Every structure is written in structure tokens, then in C-alpha cells.
PDB file of C-alpha atoms and ligand atoms in Angstrom:
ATOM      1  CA  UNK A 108      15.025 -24.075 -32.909  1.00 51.00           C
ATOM      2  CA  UNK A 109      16.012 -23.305 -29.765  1.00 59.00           C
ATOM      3  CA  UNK A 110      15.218 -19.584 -30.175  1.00 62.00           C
ATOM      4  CA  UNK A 111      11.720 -20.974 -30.747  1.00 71.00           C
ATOM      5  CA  UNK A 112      12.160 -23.224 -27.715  1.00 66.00           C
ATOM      6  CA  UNK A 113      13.061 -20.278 -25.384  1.00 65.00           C
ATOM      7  CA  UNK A 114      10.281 -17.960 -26.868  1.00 69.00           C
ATOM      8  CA  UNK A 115       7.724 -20.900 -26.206  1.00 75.00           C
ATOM      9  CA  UNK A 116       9.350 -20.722 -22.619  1.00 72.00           C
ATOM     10  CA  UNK A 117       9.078 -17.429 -21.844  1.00 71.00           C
ATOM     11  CA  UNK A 118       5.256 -17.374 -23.503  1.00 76.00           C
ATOM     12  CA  UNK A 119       4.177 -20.143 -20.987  1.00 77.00           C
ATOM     13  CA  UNK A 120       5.899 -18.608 -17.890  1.00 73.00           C
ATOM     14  CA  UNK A 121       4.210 -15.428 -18.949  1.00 74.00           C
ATOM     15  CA  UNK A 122       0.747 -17.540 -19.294  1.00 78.00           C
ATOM     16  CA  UNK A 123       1.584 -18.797 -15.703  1.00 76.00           C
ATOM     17  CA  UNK A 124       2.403 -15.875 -14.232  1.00 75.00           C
ATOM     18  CA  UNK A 125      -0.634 -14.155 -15.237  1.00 75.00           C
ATOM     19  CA  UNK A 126      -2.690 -16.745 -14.308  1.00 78.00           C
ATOM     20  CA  UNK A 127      -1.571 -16.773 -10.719  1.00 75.00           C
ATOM     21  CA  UNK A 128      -1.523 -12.966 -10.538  1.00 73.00           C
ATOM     22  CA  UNK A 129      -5.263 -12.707 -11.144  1.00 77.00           C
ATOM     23  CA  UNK A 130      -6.269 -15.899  -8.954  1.00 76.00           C
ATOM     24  CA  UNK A 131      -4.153 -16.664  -5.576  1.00 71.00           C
ATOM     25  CA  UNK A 132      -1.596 -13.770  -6.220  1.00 69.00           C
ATOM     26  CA  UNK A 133      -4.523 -11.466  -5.061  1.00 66.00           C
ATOM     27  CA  UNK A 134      -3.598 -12.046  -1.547  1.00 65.00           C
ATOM     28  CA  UNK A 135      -0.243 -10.969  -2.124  1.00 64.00           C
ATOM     29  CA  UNK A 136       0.842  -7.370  -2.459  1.00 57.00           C
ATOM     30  CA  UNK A 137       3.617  -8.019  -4.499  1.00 61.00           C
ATOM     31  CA  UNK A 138       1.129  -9.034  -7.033  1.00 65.00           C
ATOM     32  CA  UNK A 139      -1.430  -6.174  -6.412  1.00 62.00           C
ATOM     33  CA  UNK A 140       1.104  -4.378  -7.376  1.00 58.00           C
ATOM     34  CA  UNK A 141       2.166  -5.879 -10.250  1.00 65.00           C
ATOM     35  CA  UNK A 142      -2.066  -5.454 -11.380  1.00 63.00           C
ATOM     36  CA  UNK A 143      -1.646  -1.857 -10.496  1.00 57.00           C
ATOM     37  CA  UNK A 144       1.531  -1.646 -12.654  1.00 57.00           C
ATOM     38  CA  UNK A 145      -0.521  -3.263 -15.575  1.00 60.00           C
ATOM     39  CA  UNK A 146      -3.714  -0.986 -15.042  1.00 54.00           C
ATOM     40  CA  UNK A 147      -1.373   2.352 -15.615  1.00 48.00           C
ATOM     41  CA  UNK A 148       0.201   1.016 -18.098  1.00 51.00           C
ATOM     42  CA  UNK A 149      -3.223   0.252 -20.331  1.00 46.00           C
ATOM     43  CA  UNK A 150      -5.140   3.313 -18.614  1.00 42.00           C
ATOM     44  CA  UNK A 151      -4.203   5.579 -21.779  1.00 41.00           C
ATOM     45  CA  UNK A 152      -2.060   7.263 -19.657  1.00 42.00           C
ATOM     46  CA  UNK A 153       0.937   8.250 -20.849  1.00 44.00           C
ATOM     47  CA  UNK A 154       3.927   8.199 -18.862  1.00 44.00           C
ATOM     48  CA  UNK A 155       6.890  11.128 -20.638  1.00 44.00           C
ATOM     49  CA  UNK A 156       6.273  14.303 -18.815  1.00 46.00           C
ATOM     50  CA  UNK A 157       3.976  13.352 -16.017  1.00 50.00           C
ATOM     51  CA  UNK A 158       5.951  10.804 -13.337  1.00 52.00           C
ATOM     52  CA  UNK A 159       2.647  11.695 -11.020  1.00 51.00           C
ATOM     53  CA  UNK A 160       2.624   7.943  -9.127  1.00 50.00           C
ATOM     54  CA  UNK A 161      -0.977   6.405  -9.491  1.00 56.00           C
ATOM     55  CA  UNK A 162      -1.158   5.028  -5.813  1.00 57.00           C
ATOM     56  CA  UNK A 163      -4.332   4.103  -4.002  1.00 63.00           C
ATOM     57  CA  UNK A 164      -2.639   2.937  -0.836  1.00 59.00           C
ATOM     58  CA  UNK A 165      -3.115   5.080   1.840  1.00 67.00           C
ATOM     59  CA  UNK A 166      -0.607   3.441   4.290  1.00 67.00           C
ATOM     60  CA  UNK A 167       2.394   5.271   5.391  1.00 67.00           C
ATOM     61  CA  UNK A 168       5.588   3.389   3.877  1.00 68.00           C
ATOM     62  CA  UNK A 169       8.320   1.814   5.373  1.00 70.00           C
ATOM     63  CA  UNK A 170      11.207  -0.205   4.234  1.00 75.00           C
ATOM     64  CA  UNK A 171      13.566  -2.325   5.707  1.00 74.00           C
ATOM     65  CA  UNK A 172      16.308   0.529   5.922  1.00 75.00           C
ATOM     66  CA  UNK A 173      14.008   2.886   8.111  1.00 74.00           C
ATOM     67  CA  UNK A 174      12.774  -0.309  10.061  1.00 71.00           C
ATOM     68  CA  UNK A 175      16.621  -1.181  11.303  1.00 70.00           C
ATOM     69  CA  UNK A 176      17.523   2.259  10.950  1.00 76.00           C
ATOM     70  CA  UNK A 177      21.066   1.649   8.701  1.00 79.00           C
ATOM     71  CA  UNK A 178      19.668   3.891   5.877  1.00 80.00           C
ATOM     72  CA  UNK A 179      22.780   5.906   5.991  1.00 82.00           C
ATOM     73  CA  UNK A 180      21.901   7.538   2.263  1.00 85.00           C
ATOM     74  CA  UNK A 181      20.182  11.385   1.361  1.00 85.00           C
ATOM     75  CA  UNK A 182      17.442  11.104  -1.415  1.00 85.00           C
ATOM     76  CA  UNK A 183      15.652  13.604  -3.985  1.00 84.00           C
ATOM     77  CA  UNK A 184      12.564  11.915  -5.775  1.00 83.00           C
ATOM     78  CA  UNK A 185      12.761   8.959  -4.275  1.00 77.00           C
ATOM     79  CA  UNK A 186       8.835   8.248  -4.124  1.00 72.00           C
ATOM     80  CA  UNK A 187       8.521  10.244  -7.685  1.00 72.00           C
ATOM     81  CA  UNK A 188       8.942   7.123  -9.660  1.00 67.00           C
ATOM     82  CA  UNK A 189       7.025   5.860 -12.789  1.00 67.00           C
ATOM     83  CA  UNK A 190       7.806   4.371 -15.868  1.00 72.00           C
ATOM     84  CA  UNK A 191      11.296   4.166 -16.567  1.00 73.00           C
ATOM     85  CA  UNK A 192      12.874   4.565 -13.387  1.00 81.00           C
ATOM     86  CA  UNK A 193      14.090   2.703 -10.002  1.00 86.00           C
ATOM     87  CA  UNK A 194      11.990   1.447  -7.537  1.00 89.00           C
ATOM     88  CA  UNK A 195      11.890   3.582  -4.447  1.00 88.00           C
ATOM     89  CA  UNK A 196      13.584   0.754  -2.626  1.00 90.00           C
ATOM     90  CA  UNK A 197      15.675   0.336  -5.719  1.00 94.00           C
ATOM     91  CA  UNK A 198      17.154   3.825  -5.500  1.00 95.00           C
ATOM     92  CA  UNK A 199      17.761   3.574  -2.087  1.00 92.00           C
ATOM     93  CA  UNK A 200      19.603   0.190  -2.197  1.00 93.00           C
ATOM     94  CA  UNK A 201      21.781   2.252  -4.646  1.00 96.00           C
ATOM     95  CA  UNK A 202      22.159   5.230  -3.436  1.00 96.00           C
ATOM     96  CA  UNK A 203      23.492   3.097   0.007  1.00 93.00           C
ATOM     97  CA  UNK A 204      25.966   1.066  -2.203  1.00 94.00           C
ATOM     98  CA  UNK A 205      27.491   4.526  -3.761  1.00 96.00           C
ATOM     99  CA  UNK A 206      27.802   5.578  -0.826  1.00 94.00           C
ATOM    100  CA  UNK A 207      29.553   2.688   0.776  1.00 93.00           C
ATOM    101  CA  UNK A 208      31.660   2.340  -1.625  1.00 95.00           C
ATOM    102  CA  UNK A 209      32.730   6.196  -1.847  1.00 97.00           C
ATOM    103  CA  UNK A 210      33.881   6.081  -5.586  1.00 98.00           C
ATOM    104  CA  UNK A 211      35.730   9.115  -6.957  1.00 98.00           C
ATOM    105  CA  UNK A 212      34.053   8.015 -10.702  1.00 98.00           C
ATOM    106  CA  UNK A 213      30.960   6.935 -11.785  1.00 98.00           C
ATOM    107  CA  UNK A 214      29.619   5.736 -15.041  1.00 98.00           C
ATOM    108  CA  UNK A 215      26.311   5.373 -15.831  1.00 98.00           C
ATOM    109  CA  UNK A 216      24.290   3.954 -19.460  1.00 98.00           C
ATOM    110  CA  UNK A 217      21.154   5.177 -19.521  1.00 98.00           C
ATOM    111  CA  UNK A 218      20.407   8.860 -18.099  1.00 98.00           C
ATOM    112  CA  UNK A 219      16.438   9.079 -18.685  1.00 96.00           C
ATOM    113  CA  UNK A 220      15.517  12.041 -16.422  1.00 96.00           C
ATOM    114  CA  UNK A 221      18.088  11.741 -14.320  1.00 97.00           C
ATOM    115  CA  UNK A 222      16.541  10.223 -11.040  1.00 95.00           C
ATOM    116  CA  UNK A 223      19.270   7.890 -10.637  1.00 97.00           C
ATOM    117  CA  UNK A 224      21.927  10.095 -11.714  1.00 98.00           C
ATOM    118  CA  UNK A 225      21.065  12.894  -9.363  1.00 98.00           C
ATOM    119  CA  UNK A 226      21.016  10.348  -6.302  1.00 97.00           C
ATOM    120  CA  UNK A 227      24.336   8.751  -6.706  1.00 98.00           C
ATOM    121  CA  UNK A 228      25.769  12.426  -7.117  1.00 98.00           C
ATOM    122  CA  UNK A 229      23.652  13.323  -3.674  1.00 97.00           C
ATOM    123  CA  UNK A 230      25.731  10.488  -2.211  1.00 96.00           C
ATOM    124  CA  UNK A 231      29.038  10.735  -3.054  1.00 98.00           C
ATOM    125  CA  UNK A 232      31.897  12.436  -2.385  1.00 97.00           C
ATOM    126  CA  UNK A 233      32.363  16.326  -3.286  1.00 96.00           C
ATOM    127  CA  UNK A 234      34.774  15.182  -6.001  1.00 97.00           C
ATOM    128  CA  UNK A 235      33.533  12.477  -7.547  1.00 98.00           C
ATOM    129  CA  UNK A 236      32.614  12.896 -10.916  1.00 98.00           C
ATOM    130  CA  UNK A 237      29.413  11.026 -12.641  1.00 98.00           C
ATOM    131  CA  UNK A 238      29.415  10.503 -16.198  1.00 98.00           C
ATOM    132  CA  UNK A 239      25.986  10.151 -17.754  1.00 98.00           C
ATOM    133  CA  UNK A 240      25.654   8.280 -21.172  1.00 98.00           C
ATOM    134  CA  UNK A 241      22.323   8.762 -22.926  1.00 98.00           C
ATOM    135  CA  UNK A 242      20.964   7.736 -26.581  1.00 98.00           C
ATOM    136  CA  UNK A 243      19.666  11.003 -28.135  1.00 97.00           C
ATOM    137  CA  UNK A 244      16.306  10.418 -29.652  1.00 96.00           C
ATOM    138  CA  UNK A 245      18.007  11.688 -32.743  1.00 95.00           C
ATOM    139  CA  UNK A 246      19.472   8.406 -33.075  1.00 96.00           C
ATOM    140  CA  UNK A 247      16.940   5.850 -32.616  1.00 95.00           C
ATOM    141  CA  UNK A 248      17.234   4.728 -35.913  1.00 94.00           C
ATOM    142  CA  UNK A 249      20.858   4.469 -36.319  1.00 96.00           C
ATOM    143  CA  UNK A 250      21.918   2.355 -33.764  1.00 97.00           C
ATOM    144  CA  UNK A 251      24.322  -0.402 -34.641  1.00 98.00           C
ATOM    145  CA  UNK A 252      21.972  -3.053 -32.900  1.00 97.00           C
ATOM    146  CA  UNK A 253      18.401  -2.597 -32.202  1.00 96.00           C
ATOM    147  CA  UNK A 254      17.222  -1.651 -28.834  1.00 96.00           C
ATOM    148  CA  UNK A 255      13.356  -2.717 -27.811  1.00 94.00           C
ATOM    149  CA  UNK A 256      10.180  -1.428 -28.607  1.00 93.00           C
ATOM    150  CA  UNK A 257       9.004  -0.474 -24.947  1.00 92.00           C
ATOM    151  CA  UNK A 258      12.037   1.326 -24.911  1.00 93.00           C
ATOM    152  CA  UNK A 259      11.864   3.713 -27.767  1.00 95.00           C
ATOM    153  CA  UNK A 260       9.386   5.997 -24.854  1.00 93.00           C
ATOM    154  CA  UNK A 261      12.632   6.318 -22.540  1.00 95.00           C
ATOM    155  CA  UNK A 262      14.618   7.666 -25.567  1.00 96.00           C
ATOM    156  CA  UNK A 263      12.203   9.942 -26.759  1.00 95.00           C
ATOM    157  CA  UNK A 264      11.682  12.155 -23.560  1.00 95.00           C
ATOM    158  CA  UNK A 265      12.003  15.708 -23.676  1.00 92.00           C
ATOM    159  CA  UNK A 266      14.993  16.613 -21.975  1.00 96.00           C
ATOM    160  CA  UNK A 267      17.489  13.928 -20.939  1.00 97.00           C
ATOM    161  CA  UNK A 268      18.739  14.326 -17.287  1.00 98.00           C
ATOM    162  CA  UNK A 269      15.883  16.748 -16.037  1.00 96.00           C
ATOM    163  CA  UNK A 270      15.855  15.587 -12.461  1.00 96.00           C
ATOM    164  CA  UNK A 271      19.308  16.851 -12.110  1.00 98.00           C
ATOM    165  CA  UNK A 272      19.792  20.131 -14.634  1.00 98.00           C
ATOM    166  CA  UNK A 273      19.701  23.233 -12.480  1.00 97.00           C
ATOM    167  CA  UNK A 274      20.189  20.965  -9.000  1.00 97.00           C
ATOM    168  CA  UNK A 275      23.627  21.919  -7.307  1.00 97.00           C
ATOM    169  CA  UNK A 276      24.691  18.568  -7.761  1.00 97.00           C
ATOM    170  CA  UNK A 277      24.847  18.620 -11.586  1.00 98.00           C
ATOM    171  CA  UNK A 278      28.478  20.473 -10.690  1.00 97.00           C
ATOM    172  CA  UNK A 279      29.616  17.272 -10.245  1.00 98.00           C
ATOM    173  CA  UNK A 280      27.671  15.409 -13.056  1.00 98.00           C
ATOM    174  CA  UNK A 281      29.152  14.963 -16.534  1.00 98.00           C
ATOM    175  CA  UNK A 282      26.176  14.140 -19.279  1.00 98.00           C
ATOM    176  CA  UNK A 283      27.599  12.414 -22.823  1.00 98.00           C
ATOM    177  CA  UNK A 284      25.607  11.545 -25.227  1.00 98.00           C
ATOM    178  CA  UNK A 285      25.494   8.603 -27.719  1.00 98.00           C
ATOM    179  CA  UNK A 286      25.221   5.105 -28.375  1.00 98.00           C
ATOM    180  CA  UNK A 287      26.763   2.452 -26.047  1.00 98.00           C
ATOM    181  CA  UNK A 288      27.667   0.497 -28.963  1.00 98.00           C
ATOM    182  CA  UNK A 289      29.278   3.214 -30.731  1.00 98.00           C
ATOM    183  CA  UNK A 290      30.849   5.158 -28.008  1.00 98.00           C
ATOM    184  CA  UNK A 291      34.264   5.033 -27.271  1.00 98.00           C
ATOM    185  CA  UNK A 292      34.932   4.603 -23.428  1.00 98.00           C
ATOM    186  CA  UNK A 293      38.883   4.998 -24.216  1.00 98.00           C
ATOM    187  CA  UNK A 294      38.928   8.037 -21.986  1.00 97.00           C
ATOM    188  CA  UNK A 295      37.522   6.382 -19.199  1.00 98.00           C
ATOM    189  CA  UNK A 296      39.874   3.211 -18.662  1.00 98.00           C
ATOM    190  CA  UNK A 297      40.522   1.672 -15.581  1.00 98.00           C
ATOM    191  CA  UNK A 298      39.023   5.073 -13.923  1.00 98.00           C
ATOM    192  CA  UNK A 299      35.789   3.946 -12.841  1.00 98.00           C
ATOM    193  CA  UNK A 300      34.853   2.585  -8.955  1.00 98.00           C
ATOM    194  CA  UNK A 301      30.613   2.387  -9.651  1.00 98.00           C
ATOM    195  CA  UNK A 302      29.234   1.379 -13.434  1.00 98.00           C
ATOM    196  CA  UNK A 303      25.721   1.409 -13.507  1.00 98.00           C
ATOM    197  CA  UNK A 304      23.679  -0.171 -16.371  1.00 98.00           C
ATOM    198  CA  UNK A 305      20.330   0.797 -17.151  1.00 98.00           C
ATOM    199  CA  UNK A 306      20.461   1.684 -20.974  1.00 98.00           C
ATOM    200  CA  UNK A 307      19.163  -0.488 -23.528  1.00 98.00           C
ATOM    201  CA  UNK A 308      17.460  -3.773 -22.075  1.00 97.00           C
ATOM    202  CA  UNK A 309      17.674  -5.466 -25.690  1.00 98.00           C
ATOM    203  CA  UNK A 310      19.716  -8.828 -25.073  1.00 97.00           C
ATOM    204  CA  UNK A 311      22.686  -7.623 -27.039  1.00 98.00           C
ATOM    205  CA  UNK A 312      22.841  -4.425 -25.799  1.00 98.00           C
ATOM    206  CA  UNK A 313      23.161  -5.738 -22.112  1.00 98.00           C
ATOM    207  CA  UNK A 314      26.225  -7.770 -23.868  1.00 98.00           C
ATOM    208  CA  UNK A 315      27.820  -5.109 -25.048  1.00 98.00           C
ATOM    209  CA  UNK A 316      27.369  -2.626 -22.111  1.00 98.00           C
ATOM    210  CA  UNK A 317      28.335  -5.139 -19.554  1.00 98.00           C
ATOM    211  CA  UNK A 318      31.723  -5.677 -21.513  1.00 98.00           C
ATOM    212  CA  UNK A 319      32.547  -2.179 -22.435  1.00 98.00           C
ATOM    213  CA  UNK A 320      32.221  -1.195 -19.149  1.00 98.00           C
ATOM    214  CA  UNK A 321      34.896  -3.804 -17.875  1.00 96.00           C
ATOM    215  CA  UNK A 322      37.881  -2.069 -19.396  1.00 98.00           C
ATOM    216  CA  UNK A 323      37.066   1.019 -17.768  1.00 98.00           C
ATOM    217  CA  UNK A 324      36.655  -0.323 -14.077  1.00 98.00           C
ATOM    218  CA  UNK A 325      38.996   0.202 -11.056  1.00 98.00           C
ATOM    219  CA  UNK A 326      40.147  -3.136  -9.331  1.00 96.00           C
ATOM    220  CA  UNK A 327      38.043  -3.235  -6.635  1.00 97.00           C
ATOM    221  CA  UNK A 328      35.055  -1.370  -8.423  1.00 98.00           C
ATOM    222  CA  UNK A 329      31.094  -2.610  -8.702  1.00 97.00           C
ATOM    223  CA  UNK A 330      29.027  -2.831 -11.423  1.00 97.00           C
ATOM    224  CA  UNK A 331      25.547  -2.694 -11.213  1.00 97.00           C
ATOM    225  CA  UNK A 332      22.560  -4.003 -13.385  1.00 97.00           C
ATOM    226  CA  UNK A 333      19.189  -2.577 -13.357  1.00 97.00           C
ATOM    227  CA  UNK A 334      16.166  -4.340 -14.416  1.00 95.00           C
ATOM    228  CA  UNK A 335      17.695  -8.609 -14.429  1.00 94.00           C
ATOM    229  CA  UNK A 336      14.015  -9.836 -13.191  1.00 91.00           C
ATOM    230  CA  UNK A 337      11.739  -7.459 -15.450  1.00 89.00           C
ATOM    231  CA  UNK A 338      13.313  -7.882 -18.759  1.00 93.00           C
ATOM    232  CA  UNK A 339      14.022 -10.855 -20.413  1.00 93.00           C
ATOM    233  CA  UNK A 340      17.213  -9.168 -22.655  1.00 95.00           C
ATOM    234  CA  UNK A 341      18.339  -8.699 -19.328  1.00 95.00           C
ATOM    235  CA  UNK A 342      17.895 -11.840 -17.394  1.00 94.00           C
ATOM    236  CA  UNK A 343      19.060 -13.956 -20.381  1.00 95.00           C
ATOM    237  CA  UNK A 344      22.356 -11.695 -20.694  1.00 96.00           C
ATOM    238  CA  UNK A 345      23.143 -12.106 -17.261  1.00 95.00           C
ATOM    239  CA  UNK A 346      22.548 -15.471 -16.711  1.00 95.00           C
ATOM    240  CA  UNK A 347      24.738 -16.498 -19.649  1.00 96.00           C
ATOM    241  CA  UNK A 348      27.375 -14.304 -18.349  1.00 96.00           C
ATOM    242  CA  UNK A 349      27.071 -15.442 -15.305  1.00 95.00           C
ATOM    243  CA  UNK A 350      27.303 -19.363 -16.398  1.00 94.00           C
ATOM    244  CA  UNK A 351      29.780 -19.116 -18.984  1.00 96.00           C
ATOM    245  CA  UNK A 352      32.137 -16.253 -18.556  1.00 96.00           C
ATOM    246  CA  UNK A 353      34.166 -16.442 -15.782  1.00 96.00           C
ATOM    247  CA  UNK A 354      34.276 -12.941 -14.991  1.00 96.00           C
ATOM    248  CA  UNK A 355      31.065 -13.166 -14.213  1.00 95.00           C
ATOM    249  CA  UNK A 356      30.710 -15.814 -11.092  1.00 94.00           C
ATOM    250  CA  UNK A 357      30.618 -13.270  -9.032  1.00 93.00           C
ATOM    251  CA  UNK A 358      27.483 -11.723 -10.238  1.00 93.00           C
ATOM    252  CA  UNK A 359      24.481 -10.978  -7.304  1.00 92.00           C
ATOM    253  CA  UNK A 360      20.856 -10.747  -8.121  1.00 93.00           C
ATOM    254  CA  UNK A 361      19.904  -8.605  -4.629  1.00 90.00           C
ATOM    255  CA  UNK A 362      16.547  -9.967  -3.493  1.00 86.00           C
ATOM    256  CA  UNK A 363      13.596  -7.671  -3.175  1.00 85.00           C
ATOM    257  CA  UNK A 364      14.951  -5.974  -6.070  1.00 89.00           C
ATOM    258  CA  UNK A 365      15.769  -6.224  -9.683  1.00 92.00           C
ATOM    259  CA  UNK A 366      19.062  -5.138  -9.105  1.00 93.00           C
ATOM    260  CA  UNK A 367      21.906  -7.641  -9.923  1.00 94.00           C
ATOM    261  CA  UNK A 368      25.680  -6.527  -8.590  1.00 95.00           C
ATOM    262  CA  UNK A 369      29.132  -7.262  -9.264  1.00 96.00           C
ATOM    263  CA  UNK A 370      32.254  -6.561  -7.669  1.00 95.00           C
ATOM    264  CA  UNK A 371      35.254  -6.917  -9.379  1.00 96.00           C
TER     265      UNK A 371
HETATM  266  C1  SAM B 429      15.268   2.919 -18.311  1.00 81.76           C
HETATM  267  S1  SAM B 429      15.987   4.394 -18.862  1.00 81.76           S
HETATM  268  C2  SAM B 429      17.263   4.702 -17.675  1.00 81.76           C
HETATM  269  C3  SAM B 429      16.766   5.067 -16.307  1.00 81.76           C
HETATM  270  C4  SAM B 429      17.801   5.729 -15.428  1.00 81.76           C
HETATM  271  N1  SAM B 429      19.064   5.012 -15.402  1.00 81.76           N
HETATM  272  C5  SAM B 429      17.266   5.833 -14.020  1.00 81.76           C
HETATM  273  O1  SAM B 429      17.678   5.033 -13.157  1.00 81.76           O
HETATM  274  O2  SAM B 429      16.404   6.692 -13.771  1.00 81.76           O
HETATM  275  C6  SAM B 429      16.950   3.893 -20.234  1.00 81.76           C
HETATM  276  C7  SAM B 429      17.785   4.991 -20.826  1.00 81.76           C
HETATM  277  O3  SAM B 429      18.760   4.382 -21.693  1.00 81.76           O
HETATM  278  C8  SAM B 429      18.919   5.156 -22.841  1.00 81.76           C
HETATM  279  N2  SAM B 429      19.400   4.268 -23.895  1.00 81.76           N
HETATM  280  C9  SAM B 429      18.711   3.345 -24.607  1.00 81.76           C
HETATM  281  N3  SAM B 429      19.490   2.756 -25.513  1.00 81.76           N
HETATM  282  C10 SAM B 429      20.720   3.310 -25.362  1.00 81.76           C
HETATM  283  C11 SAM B 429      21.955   3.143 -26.050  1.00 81.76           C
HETATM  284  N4  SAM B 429      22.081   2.256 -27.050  1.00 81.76           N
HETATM  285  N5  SAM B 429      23.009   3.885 -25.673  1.00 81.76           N
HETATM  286  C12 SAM B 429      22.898   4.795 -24.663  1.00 81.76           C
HETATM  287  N6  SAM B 429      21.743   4.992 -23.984  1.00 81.76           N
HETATM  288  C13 SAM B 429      20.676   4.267 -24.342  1.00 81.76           C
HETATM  289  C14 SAM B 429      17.525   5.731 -23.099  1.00 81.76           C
HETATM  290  O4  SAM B 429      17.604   6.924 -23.844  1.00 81.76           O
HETATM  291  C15 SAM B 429      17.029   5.989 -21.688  1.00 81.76           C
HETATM  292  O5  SAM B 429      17.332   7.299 -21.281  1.00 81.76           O
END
């Protein structure tokens, strides 16, 4: 019943949103944006192979880091995003936490290409080593929960981690391969200083990934979330962490991004 409830929720808000987005959220970029993100996505195009961004704004970007000039990060295919990935802004807000918090591991759910990946290894240490966990398209069917429909393009690329093979960083990049469910993360205990979690966005998934990944942290460590305001596995994960679990209070949803943080 109150499945039903919350689906009735989320179909109204959706109603809402839309609404607005085509009527007063005109005059907004945020929303144009969200329109443009809309239009790609029915244009026929598809998105695996081809990251190409479909941008009819002429204006030279800028971004609050370049503006106060306390970007202190280095990027690779930062404005290459498409489906699937981080934000530009998203990456950088990232790539500027790795690097403030100089962590000799990081463990990451979710390689894709590799965009991501290849960023956090571009700003950390020389030792630090990044562990990349990635669902092999081989085994979409078996996995012990199911993971979303608009996700099953993410598992099926080509090549997992593509951004990053062949770079000079991918020294310092470890790729592993399996499901987050299934894997063990044994080896990794209390070894980790940055978790980032951008695999499976299926409500149970985020359950399980944010709580395998606790074990594994350093005291002191931060655990990112990617995606809390676009999906709704993700946002309703969260927010019942955040309300009932205790470990949880802590959690940060960083504005201007769908980014949600947590240091431990
Ligand atoms: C949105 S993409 C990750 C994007 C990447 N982190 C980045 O920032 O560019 C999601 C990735 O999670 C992987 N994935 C999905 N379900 C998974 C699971 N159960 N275990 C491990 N990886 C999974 C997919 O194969 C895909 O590569």
C-alpha cells in the first residue's frame, strides 16, 4: 500500500515537474537543460560508443571554481560527458575532494568508461592505488538483485574503463570485475580513504553498496554518492539511511550537484 502510495508520489512529482519544465521553467537554464537532456535522449541517438556532447550553446563556460580561482584539480574529459557519466562540474567537485583529501586507496562501484576513474587517479598521489569494480555484461542476468532497466546500456558498453586503458595513469588503477552484491571486499578492509558509488542505481543495490563499502573504510575516510537527485533508487536509499541509520547523519547532498558525501 504504501509502495503504491510512494509510486503515486513520485508519478505526480514527475507530472509536476514536467509541467513546469515546459511552461515557466523555460526561463531557466537549469531547465533548458534538462529539455535538451530529454531531446538526446528520444533523438534515436544512441549514446555507447559516441560521448560526442549535443550542445547548442555557444557561450564560453565558466564555473564557480575558475570564477574564484580555488580549482586546485588537473582534468582529462572533463567536457566529454554524455550518458552515463559526471557532470562536468560533477567531476570537478570530485576530482577537488580526492585531491583534498590525498587518499592512498580508492574504491570505486561502477567503472563505465572510466571518466571518473581516470580523474581521481590524475589527482592523487603517485601511490595511491584505485580499485575499479565493474558488472561485466556477461552477468546481467545473474545478479543476485536486479539492477534497472536504463541501466542495462552502462553495462553493456564495449570495453569497461576505456577512458583510462593505455593513459599513464592506469599504472596506478586496479580494474575488478563483478557484482557488488556478490563480491567479496574482504581484501580491502579498513584500507580505503575515498569510496565512490556510482554502480547500480536500483534501490537495493544503493543498500548494499553503501554498506559493503563501510567495512572497508579508513577512520577518517569519505564516501561519495553519485546520482541522489536523478534517481529515485538513489534518493530513497539515502534518505532512509540518512533518517534511520545512525551512521548516516552525517550524510551531505552538495548543492548544484547530484553528489551526496559522507565523511566518516
Ligand atoms: C553510471 S555507470 C558509472 C559511471 C562512472 N562511475 C563514471 O563516473 O564515469 C554505472 C556502472 O556500474 C556498473 N554496474 C551496474 N550494476 C553493477 C553491479 N551490480 N556491480 C558492479 N557494477 C555494476 C555498470 O556496468 C556501469 O559501468
Amino acid at each position: 500500500m504504501s509502495k503504491a502510495f510512494d509510486n503515486l508520489r513520485l508519478y505526480a512529482g514527475v507530472v509536476k515537474r514536467v509541467g513546469y519544465t515546459l511552461t515557466l521553467g523555460m526561463l531557466h537554464s537549469g531547465f533548458r537543460d534538462e529539455l535538451l537532456k530529454l531531446y538526446n535522449s528520444c533523438s534515436g541517438q544512441e549514446p555507447s560508443g559516441d560521448d560526442t556532447p549535443m550542445d547548442p550553446f555557444v557561450i564560453p563556460k565558466t564555473d564557480v571554481f575558475e570564477l574564484f580561482g580555488n580549482d586546485a584539480a588537473a582534468y582529462e574529459g572533463v567536457y566529454e560527458c554524455g550518458f552515463g557519466h559526471t557532470t562536468e562540474f560533477e567531476l570537478k567537485v570530485i576530482s577537488n575532494l580526492v585531491k583534498k583529501w590525498n587518499p592512498r586507496r580508492i574504491f570505486e562501484i561502477g567503472t563505465f568508461q572510466g571518466r571518473t576513474t581516470l580523474n581521481m587517479a590524475l589527482n592523487s598521489g603517485s601511490d595511491t592505488e584505485i580499485v575499479t569494480l565493474d558488472l561485466p555484461a556477461g552477468e546481467l542476468a545473474s545478479t543476485k538483485m536486479d539492477i534497472e532497466d536504463g541501466e542495462v546500456r552502462y553495462v553493456k558498453k564495449e570495453v569497461s574503463g576505456e577512458r583510462f586503458i593505455g593513459h599513464p595513469a592506469a599504472s596506478k588503477i586496479r580494474q575488478v570485475f563483478g557484482d557488488s552484491a556478490s563480491f567479496s571486499f574482504d581484501e580491502y578492509k579498513d584500507s580505503v580513504d575515498v569510496a565512490f558509488i556510482d554502480g547500480s542505481h536500483a534501490y537495493e543495490y544503493v543498500l548494499n553498496d553503501s554498506e559493503k563499502v563501510f567495512p572497508i573504510m579508513r577512520k577518517g575516510g569519505l564516501i561519495i554518492w553519485h546520482d541522489y537527485t536523478n534517481w529515485p533508487g538513489v534518493w530513497t536509499a539515502l534518505n532512509e539511511l540518512y533518517e534511520h541509520d545512525s551512521r548516516f547523519r552525517g550524510l551531505r547532498h552538495i548543492g548544484g550537484t547530484s553528489i551526496a558525501i559522507l565523511t566518516l
